[in-house]
Amino acid sequence: MRKITVIILFSFFIASCNNKEKEGVEIYIEKKQQLNNHCLLVKLIIKNNGNKNYLIPITPTFYLDNKMLQSISSQIITSESTNKLDSKMEFLLQEFTEKRLYKGVSHEAYKMAIMKNYEEFSNSLFFFPKNSKREIFLAFNNYQSCDNKSYCNKIFNDENTKIRFDNYMEEEIKNIDSLITYNRLNYVIYKKDIYLKDSLFINK
């Protein structure tokens, strides 16, 4: 009887540990499709499994990364986050992007940049309510000038290629935090490591 009780408690402990590991934010690839020799389309999922509203301090540019090959930056084609901004979020985005990311640029040039690429602007900060899931479609365009096309496009097929994203600098994160407080948003900055479901390798 004692042995059975120990086994049950041990099983419960393992289950609890596994659940805790997945609490918080995870990011993974759901689908990918190579449209032609130069373009890879990726559907990325970001999930907030926690019980708090998180602002995830990662930049809106993702990269196809491979230590042996030249990295390729992404273009956000569409994102569910774009249509889920309220007025306070929009104001915070404008305050942060104009004063920090476009510092020194005229207001007119800043507005033109937003009009040109609103998807990137609206995803400059990722707002994720508790227990939410968002889709992001990314395009990676490889237009390297190269005689050997198979080598140029090796990054799309190599097993060591993965998607990389960057966090904002510490000073920028502090600025975001102060803007959250000032605007009384019910969000906190996510400061833990993001749980990577498949390490974001595109061919594994």
Coordinates of N, CA and C in Angstrom, one line a residue:
M1 N 0.8 -1.2 0.0 CA 0.0 0.0 0.0 C 0.9 1.3 0.0
R2 N 1.9 1.2 0.8 CA 2.8 2.3 0.9 C 3.5 2.6 -0.4
K3 N 3.9 1.4 -1.1 CA 4.6 1.5 -2.4 C 3.7 2.2 -3.4
I4 N 2.4 1.8 -3.4 CA 1.4 2.4 -4.4 C 1.3 3.9 -4.1
T5 N 1.2 4.3 -2.8 CA 1.0 5.7 -2.5 C 2.2 6.5 -3.0
V6 N 3.4 5.9 -2.8 CA 4.7 6.6 -3.3 C 4.6 6.8 -4.8
I7 N 4.2 5.8 -5.5 CA 4.2 5.8 -7.0 C 3.2 6.9 -7.4
I8 N 2.0 6.9 -6.8 CA 1.0 7.9 -7.1 C 1.5 9.3 -6.9
L9 N 2.1 9.6 -5.7 CA 2.7 10.9 -5.4 C 3.8 11.3 -6.4
F10 N 4.6 10.3 -6.8 CA 5.7 10.6 -7.7 C 5.2 11.0 -9.1
S11 N 4.1 10.2 -9.5 CA 3.5 10.5 -10.8 C 2.9 11.9 -10.8
F12 N 2.2 12.3 -9.7 CA 1.6 13.6 -9.5 C 2.7 14.7 -9.6
F13 N 3.9 14.4 -9.0 CA 5.0 15.4 -8.9 C 5.5 15.6 -10.3
I14 N 5.7 14.5 -11.1 CA 6.2 14.6 -12.5 C 5.2 15.4 -13.3
A15 N 3.9 15.1 -13.2 CA 2.9 15.9 -14.0 C 2.9 17.3 -13.6
S16 N 3.1 17.7 -12.3 CA 3.1 19.0 -11.9 C 4.3 19.8 -12.5
C17 N 5.4 19.1 -12.5 CA 6.6 19.7 -13.1 C 6.5 20.0 -14.6
N18 N 5.9 19.0 -15.3 CA 5.6 19.2 -16.7 C 4.7 20.4 -17.0
N19 N 3.7 20.5 -16.2 CA 2.7 21.7 -16.4 C 3.4 23.0 -16.1
K20 N 4.3 23.0 -15.0 CA 5.0 24.2 -14.7 C 5.9 24.7 -15.8
E21 N 6.5 23.7 -16.5 CA 7.5 24.0 -17.5 C 6.8 24.7 -18.7
K22 N 5.5 24.4 -18.9 CA 4.8 25.0 -20.1 C 4.0 26.3 -19.7
E23 N 4.0 26.7 -18.4 CA 3.4 27.9 -18.0 C 4.2 29.1 -18.5
G24 N 3.5 30.1 -19.1 CA 4.2 31.2 -19.6 C 4.1 31.3 -21.1
V25 N 5.1 31.7 -21.8 CA 5.0 32.0 -23.2 C 5.8 30.9 -24.0
E26 N 5.2 30.4 -25.1 CA 5.9 29.5 -26.0 C 5.8 30.0 -27.4
I27 N 6.7 29.7 -28.2 CA 6.7 30.1 -29.6 C 7.2 28.9 -30.5
Y28 N 6.4 28.6 -31.6 CA 6.8 27.5 -32.4 C 6.3 27.7 -33.8
I29 N 6.8 26.9 -34.7 CA 6.4 26.9 -36.1 C 5.2 25.9 -36.3
E30 N 4.2 26.4 -36.9 CA 3.0 25.4 -37.2 C 3.1 24.9 -38.6
K31 N 3.4 25.8 -39.5 CA 3.4 25.4 -40.9 C 4.5 26.2 -41.7
K32 N 5.0 25.7 -42.8 CA 5.9 26.4 -43.6 C 5.6 26.0 -45.1
Q33 N 5.9 26.9 -46.0 CA 5.7 26.6 -47.4 C 6.7 27.4 -48.2
Q34 N 7.4 26.7 -49.1 CA 8.4 27.4 -50.0 C 7.6 27.8 -51.2
L35 N 7.4 29.1 -51.4 CA 6.5 29.6 -52.5 C 7.3 29.5 -53.8
N36 N 8.6 29.8 -53.8 CA 9.4 29.7 -55.0 C 10.9 29.5 -54.6
N37 N 11.8 29.7 -55.5 CA 13.2 29.5 -55.1 C 13.7 30.5 -54.2
H38 N 13.0 31.7 -54.1 CA 13.5 32.8 -53.3 C 12.7 33.1 -52.0
C39 N 11.6 32.5 -51.9 CA 10.7 32.9 -50.8 C 10.2 31.7 -49.9
L40 N 10.3 31.8 -48.6 CA 9.7 30.8 -47.7 C 8.7 31.5 -46.8
L41 N 7.5 30.9 -46.8 CA 6.4 31.5 -45.9 C 6.3 30.6 -44.7
V42 N 6.3 31.2 -43.5 CA 6.2 30.5 -42.2 C 5.1 31.0 -41.4
K43 N 4.3 30.0 -40.9 CA 3.2 30.4 -39.9 C 3.8 30.1 -38.5
L44 N 3.9 31.2 -37.8 CA 4.5 31.1 -36.4 C 3.4 31.3 -35.4
I45 N 3.4 30.5 -34.3 CA 2.4 30.6 -33.2 C 3.1 31.1 -32.0
I46 N 2.5 32.1 -31.3 CA 3.0 32.5 -30.0 C 1.8 32.4 -29.1
K47 N 2.1 31.7 -28.0 CA 1.0 31.4 -27.0 C 1.4 31.9 -25.6
N48 N 0.5 32.5 -24.9 CA 0.6 32.9 -23.5 C -0.2 31.9 -22.7
N49 N 0.5 30.9 -22.1 CA -0.2 29.9 -21.3 C -0.4 30.3 -19.8
G50 N 0.1 31.5 -19.5 CA 0.1 32.0 -18.1 C -1.2 32.6 -17.7
N51 N -1.3 33.1 -16.5 CA -2.5 33.7 -16.0 C -2.4 35.2 -15.8
K52 N -1.4 35.8 -16.5 CA -1.2 37.2 -16.5 C -1.1 37.7 -18.0
N53 N -1.5 39.0 -18.2 CA -1.4 39.6 -19.5 C 0.1 40.0 -19.6
Y54 N 0.7 39.5 -20.7 CA 2.2 39.8 -20.9 C 2.4 40.6 -22.1
L55 N 3.4 41.6 -22.0 CA 4.0 42.2 -23.1 C 5.3 41.6 -23.3
I56 N 5.5 41.0 -24.5 CA 6.7 40.3 -24.8 C 7.7 41.2 -25.5
P57 N 8.8 41.5 -24.9 CA 9.8 42.5 -25.4 C 10.7 42.0 -26.5
I58 N 10.1 41.4 -27.6 CA 11.0 41.0 -28.7 C 10.7 41.9 -29.9
T59 N 11.7 42.1 -30.7 CA 11.5 43.0 -31.9 C 10.7 42.3 -33.0
P60 N 10.1 43.1 -33.9 CA 9.2 42.6 -34.9 C 9.9 41.9 -36.1
T61 N 11.3 41.9 -36.1 CA 12.0 41.3 -37.1 C 12.6 40.0 -36.7
F62 N 12.2 38.9 -37.4 CA 12.7 37.6 -37.2 C 13.8 37.3 -38.2
Y63 N 14.6 36.3 -38.0 CA 15.7 35.9 -38.9 C 15.7 34.4 -39.2
L64 N 16.0 34.1 -40.4 CA 16.4 32.7 -40.7 C 17.9 32.7 -40.4
D65 N 18.3 31.8 -39.5 CA 19.7 31.9 -39.0 C 20.3 30.5 -39.2
N66 N 21.6 30.6 -39.7 CA 22.4 29.4 -39.9 C 23.9 29.8 -39.8
K67 N 24.6 29.2 -39.0 CA 26.0 29.6 -38.7 C 26.9 29.5 -39.9
M68 N 26.5 28.7 -40.9 CA 27.3 28.5 -42.1 C 26.8 29.4 -43.3
L69 N 25.7 30.0 -43.1 CA 25.1 30.8 -44.2 C 24.7 32.2 -43.8
Q70 N 24.5 33.0 -44.8 CA 24.1 34.4 -44.5 C 22.6 34.4 -44.0
S71 N 22.4 35.1 -42.9 CA 21.0 35.2 -42.3 C 20.1 36.0 -43.2
I72 N 18.8 35.7 -43.1 CA 17.8 36.4 -43.9 C 16.7 37.0 -43.0
S73 N 16.4 38.2 -43.1 CA 15.4 38.9 -42.2 C 14.0 38.6 -42.7
S74 N 13.1 38.7 -41.9 CA 11.7 38.5 -42.2 C 10.9 39.7 -42.6
Q75 N 9.8 39.5 -43.2 CA 8.8 40.5 -43.4 C 7.4 40.0 -42.8
I76 N 6.8 40.7 -41.9 CA 5.5 40.3 -41.4 C 4.4 40.5 -42.5
I77 N 3.8 39.4 -42.9 CA 2.8 39.5 -43.9 C 1.5 39.9 -43.3
T78 N 1.1 39.1 -42.2 CA -0.1 39.4 -41.4 C 0.1 38.9 -40.0
S79 N -0.6 39.5 -39.1 CA -0.5 39.1 -37.7 C -1.8 39.3 -37.0
E80 N -2.2 38.4 -36.2 CA -3.5 38.5 -35.5 C -3.4 39.7 -34.4
S81 N -2.2 40.0 -34.0 CA -2.0 41.1 -33.0 C -2.4 42.4 -33.6
T82 N -2.3 42.6 -34.9 CA -2.5 43.9 -35.6 C -3.9 44.4 -35.3
N83 N -4.9 43.5 -35.3 CA -6.3 44.0 -35.2 C -6.8 43.9 -33.7
K84 N -5.9 43.7 -32.8 CA -6.4 43.5 -31.4 C -5.7 44.6 -30.5
L85 N -5.5 45.8 -31.0 CA -4.9 46.8 -30.3 C -6.0 47.8 -29.8
D86 N -6.1 48.1 -28.5 CA -7.0 49.2 -28.1 C -6.3 50.5 -28.1
S87 N -7.0 51.6 -27.7 CA -6.4 52.9 -27.8 C -5.2 53.1 -26.9
K88 N -5.2 52.5 -25.7 CA -4.0 52.6 -24.9 C -2.8 51.9 -25.4
M89 N -3.0 50.8 -26.0 CA -1.9 50.0 -26.6 C -1.3 50.8 -27.8
E90 N -2.3 51.4 -28.6 CA -1.8 52.2 -29.8 C -1.0 53.4 -29.4
F91 N -1.5 54.0 -28.3 CA -0.7 55.2 -27.8 C 0.6 54.8 -27.3
L92 N 0.7 53.7 -26.6 CA 2.0 53.2 -26.1 C 2.9 52.9 -27.2
L93 N 2.4 52.2 -28.2 CA 3.2 51.9 -29.4 C 3.8 53.2 -30.1
Q94 N 2.9 54.2 -30.2 CA 3.4 55.4 -30.8 C 4.5 56.1 -30.0
E95 N 4.3 56.1 -28.7 CA 5.2 56.7 -27.8 C 6.6 56.0 -27.9
F96 N 6.5 54.7 -27.8 CA 7.8 53.9 -27.8 C 8.5 54.0 -29.2
T97 N 7.7 53.7 -30.3 CA 8.4 53.7 -31.6 C 8.9 55.0 -32.0
E98 N 8.2 56.1 -31.8 CA 8.6 57.4 -32.3 C 9.8 57.9 -31.5
K99 N 9.7 57.8 -30.2 CA 10.8 58.3 -29.4 C 12.0 57.5 -29.2
R100 N 11.8 56.1 -29.4 CA 13.0 55.2 -29.2 C 13.5 54.6 -30.5
L101 N 12.6 54.0 -31.3 CA 13.0 53.3 -32.5 C 13.3 54.3 -33.7
Y102 N 12.5 55.4 -33.7 CA 12.7 56.4 -34.8 C 13.2 57.7 -34.2
K103 N 14.0 57.6 -33.2 CA 14.6 58.8 -32.6 C 15.4 59.6 -33.6
G104 N 15.1 60.9 -33.6 CA 15.9 61.8 -34.6 C 15.2 61.9 -35.9
V105 N 14.2 61.1 -36.2 CA 13.4 61.2 -37.4 C 12.3 62.2 -37.3
S106 N 12.0 62.9 -38.3 CA 10.9 63.9 -38.2 C 9.6 63.2 -38.1
H107 N 8.6 63.9 -37.5 CA 7.3 63.3 -37.3 C 6.6 62.9 -38.6
E108 N 6.8 63.7 -39.7 CA 6.3 63.3 -41.0 C 6.9 62.1 -41.5
A109 N 8.2 61.9 -41.4 CA 8.9 60.7 -41.9 C 8.4 59.5 -41.1
Y110 N 8.2 59.7 -39.8 CA 7.7 58.6 -38.9 C 6.3 58.1 -39.4
K111 N 5.4 59.1 -39.6 CA 4.1 58.7 -40.1 C 4.1 58.0 -41.4
M112 N 5.0 58.4 -42.3 CA 5.2 57.7 -43.6 C 5.7 56.3 -43.4
A113 N 6.6 56.1 -42.5 CA 7.1 54.8 -42.2 C 6.0 53.9 -41.7
I114 N 5.1 54.4 -40.9 CA 4.0 53.6 -40.3 C 3.1 53.2 -41.5
M115 N 2.7 54.2 -42.3 CA 1.8 53.9 -43.4 C 2.4 52.9 -44.4
K116 N 3.7 52.9 -44.6 CA 4.4 52.0 -45.5 C 4.4 50.6 -45.0
N117 N 4.5 50.4 -43.7 CA 4.6 49.1 -43.1 C 3.9 49.1 -41.7
Y118 N 2.5 49.1 -41.8 CA 1.7 49.2 -40.5 C 1.9 47.8 -39.8
E119 N 2.0 46.7 -40.5 CA 2.1 45.4 -39.8 C 3.3 45.4 -38.9
E120 N 4.5 45.9 -39.4 CA 5.7 45.9 -38.5 C 5.5 46.9 -37.3
F121 N 4.9 48.0 -37.6 CA 4.6 49.0 -36.5 C 3.8 48.4 -35.4
S122 N 2.6 47.8 -35.8 CA 1.7 47.3 -34.9 C 2.2 46.0 -34.1
N123 N 3.3 45.4 -34.6 CA 3.9 44.3 -33.9 C 5.3 44.7 -33.3
S124 N 5.5 46.0 -33.2 CA 6.8 46.4 -32.5 C 6.8 46.0 -31.1
L125 N 5.6 45.9 -30.5 CA 5.4 45.3 -29.2 C 4.4 44.3 -29.2
F126 N 4.6 43.1 -28.6 CA 3.6 42.0 -28.6 C 2.8 42.0 -27.3
F127 N 1.6 42.4 -27.4 CA 0.6 42.3 -26.3 C -0.1 40.9 -26.3
F128 N 0.1 40.2 -25.3 CA -0.6 38.9 -25.2 C -1.4 38.7 -23.9
P129 N -2.7 38.8 -24.0 CA -3.6 38.5 -22.9 C -3.4 37.1 -22.3
K130 N -3.7 36.9 -21.1 CA -3.6 35.6 -20.5 C -4.3 34.5 -21.3
N131 N -3.7 33.4 -21.3 CA -4.3 32.2 -22.0 C -4.7 32.6 -23.5
S132 N -3.9 33.2 -24.2 CA -4.2 33.6 -25.6 C -3.2 33.0 -26.6
K133 N -3.6 32.9 -27.8 CA -2.8 32.4 -28.9 C -2.9 33.3 -30.1
R134 N -1.8 33.6 -30.7 CA -1.8 34.5 -31.9 C -1.0 33.8 -33.0
E135 N -1.4 34.1 -34.3 CA -0.7 33.6 -35.5 C 0.0 34.8 -36.1
I136 N 1.2 34.5 -36.6 CA 2.0 35.4 -37.4 C 2.5 34.8 -38.6
F137 N 2.3 35.4 -39.8 CA 2.8 34.8 -41.0 C 4.0 35.7 -41.4
L138 N 5.1 35.0 -41.6 CA 6.4 35.6 -42.0 C 6.8 35.2 -43.3
A139 N 7.4 36.1 -44.1 CA 8.0 35.8 -45.4 C 9.5 36.0 -45.3
F140 N 10.3 35.1 -45.7 CA 11.7 35.2 -45.8 C 12.1 35.2 -47.3
N141 N 12.6 36.3 -47.8 CA 13.0 36.5 -49.2 C 14.5 36.5 -49.3
N142 N 15.0 35.5 -50.1 CA 16.4 35.4 -50.3 C 16.7 35.8 -51.7
Y143 N 17.3 37.0 -51.9 CA 17.6 37.5 -53.2 C 19.1 37.7 -53.3
Q144 N 19.9 36.8 -52.7 CA 21.4 36.9 -52.9 C 21.8 36.7 -54.3
S145 N 22.7 37.5 -54.8 CA 23.3 37.3 -56.1 C 24.2 36.1 -56.1
C146 N 23.9 35.1 -56.8 CA 24.7 33.9 -56.7 C 24.6 33.0 -57.9
D147 N 25.8 32.5 -58.4 CA 25.8 31.7 -59.6 C 25.2 30.3 -59.3
N148 N 25.4 29.8 -58.1 CA 24.9 28.5 -57.8 C 23.6 28.6 -56.9
K149 N 22.5 28.6 -57.6 CA 21.2 28.8 -56.9 C 20.9 27.8 -55.8
S150 N 21.3 26.6 -56.0 CA 21.1 25.5 -55.0 C 21.8 25.9 -53.7
Y151 N 23.0 26.5 -53.8 CA 23.8 26.8 -52.7 C 23.2 28.1 -52.0
C152 N 22.7 29.0 -52.8 CA 22.1 30.2 -52.3 C 20.9 29.9 -51.5
N153 N 20.1 28.9 -51.9 CA 18.9 28.6 -51.2 C 19.0 27.4 -50.2
K154 N 20.3 27.1 -50.0 CA 20.5 26.0 -49.0 C 19.9 26.3 -47.6
I155 N 19.9 27.6 -47.3 CA 19.4 28.0 -46.0 C 17.9 27.6 -45.8
F156 N 17.2 27.4 -46.9 CA 15.8 27.0 -46.8 C 15.7 25.5 -46.5
N157 N 16.7 24.7 -46.8 CA 16.6 23.3 -46.7 C 17.6 22.6 -45.7
D158 N 18.5 23.4 -45.2 CA 19.5 22.9 -44.3 C 18.9 22.6 -42.9
E159 N 19.3 21.4 -42.3 CA 18.7 21.0 -41.1 C 19.1 21.9 -39.9
N160 N 20.1 22.7 -40.1 CA 20.6 23.6 -39.0 C 20.0 25.0 -39.0
T161 N 19.2 25.2 -40.0 CA 18.5 26.5 -40.1 C 17.4 26.7 -39.1
K162 N 17.3 27.8 -38.4 CA 16.3 28.0 -37.4 C 15.9 29.5 -37.5
I163 N 14.7 29.7 -36.9 CA 14.2 31.1 -36.8 C 14.8 31.7 -35.5
R164 N 15.3 32.9 -35.6 CA 15.8 33.6 -34.4 C 15.1 34.9 -34.2
F165 N 14.9 35.3 -33.0 CA 14.3 36.6 -32.7 C 15.2 37.3 -31.7
D166 N 15.1 38.6 -31.6 CA 15.9 39.4 -30.7 C 15.1 40.1 -29.6
N167 N 15.6 40.1 -28.4 CA 15.0 40.9 -27.4 C 15.4 42.4 -27.5
Y168 N 14.5 43.3 -27.0 CA 15.0 44.7 -26.9 C 16.1 44.8 -25.9
M169 N 16.8 45.9 -26.0 CA 17.9 46.2 -25.1 C 17.3 46.5 -23.7
E170 N 18.1 46.4 -22.7 CA 17.7 46.6 -21.3 C 17.1 48.0 -21.1
E171 N 17.7 49.0 -21.7 CA 17.3 50.4 -21.6 C 15.9 50.6 -22.2
E172 N 15.7 49.9 -23.4 CA 14.4 50.0 -24.0 C 13.3 49.3 -23.2
I173 N 13.7 48.2 -22.6 CA 12.7 47.4 -21.8 C 12.3 48.3 -20.6
K174 N 13.2 49.0 -20.0 CA 12.9 49.9 -18.9 C 11.9 51.0 -19.3
N175 N 12.2 51.5 -20.6 CA 11.3 52.5 -21.1 C 9.9 52.0 -21.4
I176 N 9.8 50.8 -21.9 CA 8.5 50.1 -22.1 C 7.8 49.9 -20.8
D177 N 8.5 49.5 -19.7 CA 7.9 49.3 -18.4 C 7.3 50.6 -17.8
S178 N 8.0 51.7 -18.0 CA 7.5 53.0 -17.5 C 6.3 53.4 -18.3
L179 N 6.3 53.1 -19.6 CA 5.1 53.5 -20.4 C 3.9 52.7 -20.0
I180 N 4.1 51.4 -19.6 CA 3.0 50.5 -19.2 C 2.4 51.1 -17.9
T181 N 3.3 51.5 -17.0 CA 2.8 52.1 -15.7 C 2.1 53.4 -15.9
Y182 N 2.7 54.3 -16.8 CA 2.1 55.6 -17.1 C 0.7 55.5 -17.7
N183 N 0.6 54.5 -18.6 CA -0.7 54.4 -19.3 C -1.7 53.4 -18.6
R184 N -1.3 52.9 -17.4 CA -2.1 52.1 -16.6 C -2.7 50.9 -17.3
L185 N -1.8 50.2 -18.1 CA -2.2 49.0 -18.8 C -2.0 47.8 -17.8
N186 N -3.0 46.9 -17.9 CA -3.0 45.7 -17.1 C -2.1 44.7 -17.8
Y187 N -0.8 45.0 -18.0 CA 0.2 44.1 -18.6 C 1.5 44.2 -17.8
V188 N 2.2 43.1 -17.8 CA 3.6 43.1 -17.2 C 4.5 42.6 -18.3
I189 N 5.8 43.0 -18.2 CA 6.8 42.6 -19.2 C 7.2 41.1 -18.9
Y190 N 7.2 40.3 -19.9 CA 7.6 38.9 -19.8 C 9.1 38.9 -19.7
K191 N 9.6 38.5 -18.6 CA 11.1 38.5 -18.4 C 11.7 37.1 -18.3
K192 N 10.9 36.1 -18.4 CA 11.5 34.7 -18.4 C 11.9 34.3 -19.8
D193 N 12.6 33.2 -19.9 CA 13.0 32.7 -21.2 C 11.7 32.2 -21.9
I194 N 11.6 32.4 -23.2 CA 10.4 31.9 -23.9 C 10.6 30.4 -24.1
Y195 N 9.6 29.6 -23.8 CA 9.6 28.2 -24.0 C 9.5 27.9 -25.5
L196 N 10.6 27.3 -26.1 CA 10.6 27.0 -27.5 C 10.2 25.5 -27.7
K197 N 9.0 25.3 -28.3 CA 8.4 24.0 -28.4 C 9.3 23.1 -29.3
D198 N 9.8 23.6 -30.4 CA 10.7 22.8 -31.3 C 12.0 23.5 -31.6
S199 N 12.4 24.4 -30.8 CA 13.7 25.1 -30.9 C 13.7 26.0 -32.2
L200 N 12.5 26.0 -32.9 CA 12.4 26.8 -34.1 C 13.3 26.4 -35.3
F201 N 13.8 25.2 -35.3 CA 14.4 24.7 -36.5 C 13.4 24.4 -37.6
I202 N 13.6 24.9 -38.8 CA 12.6 24.8 -39.8 C 12.5 23.5 -40.5
N203 N 13.5 22.6 -40.3 CA 13.6 21.4 -41.0 C 13.7 20.2 -40.1
K204 N 13.3 20.3 -38.9 CA 13.4 19.2 -37.9 C 12.0 19.0 -37.3

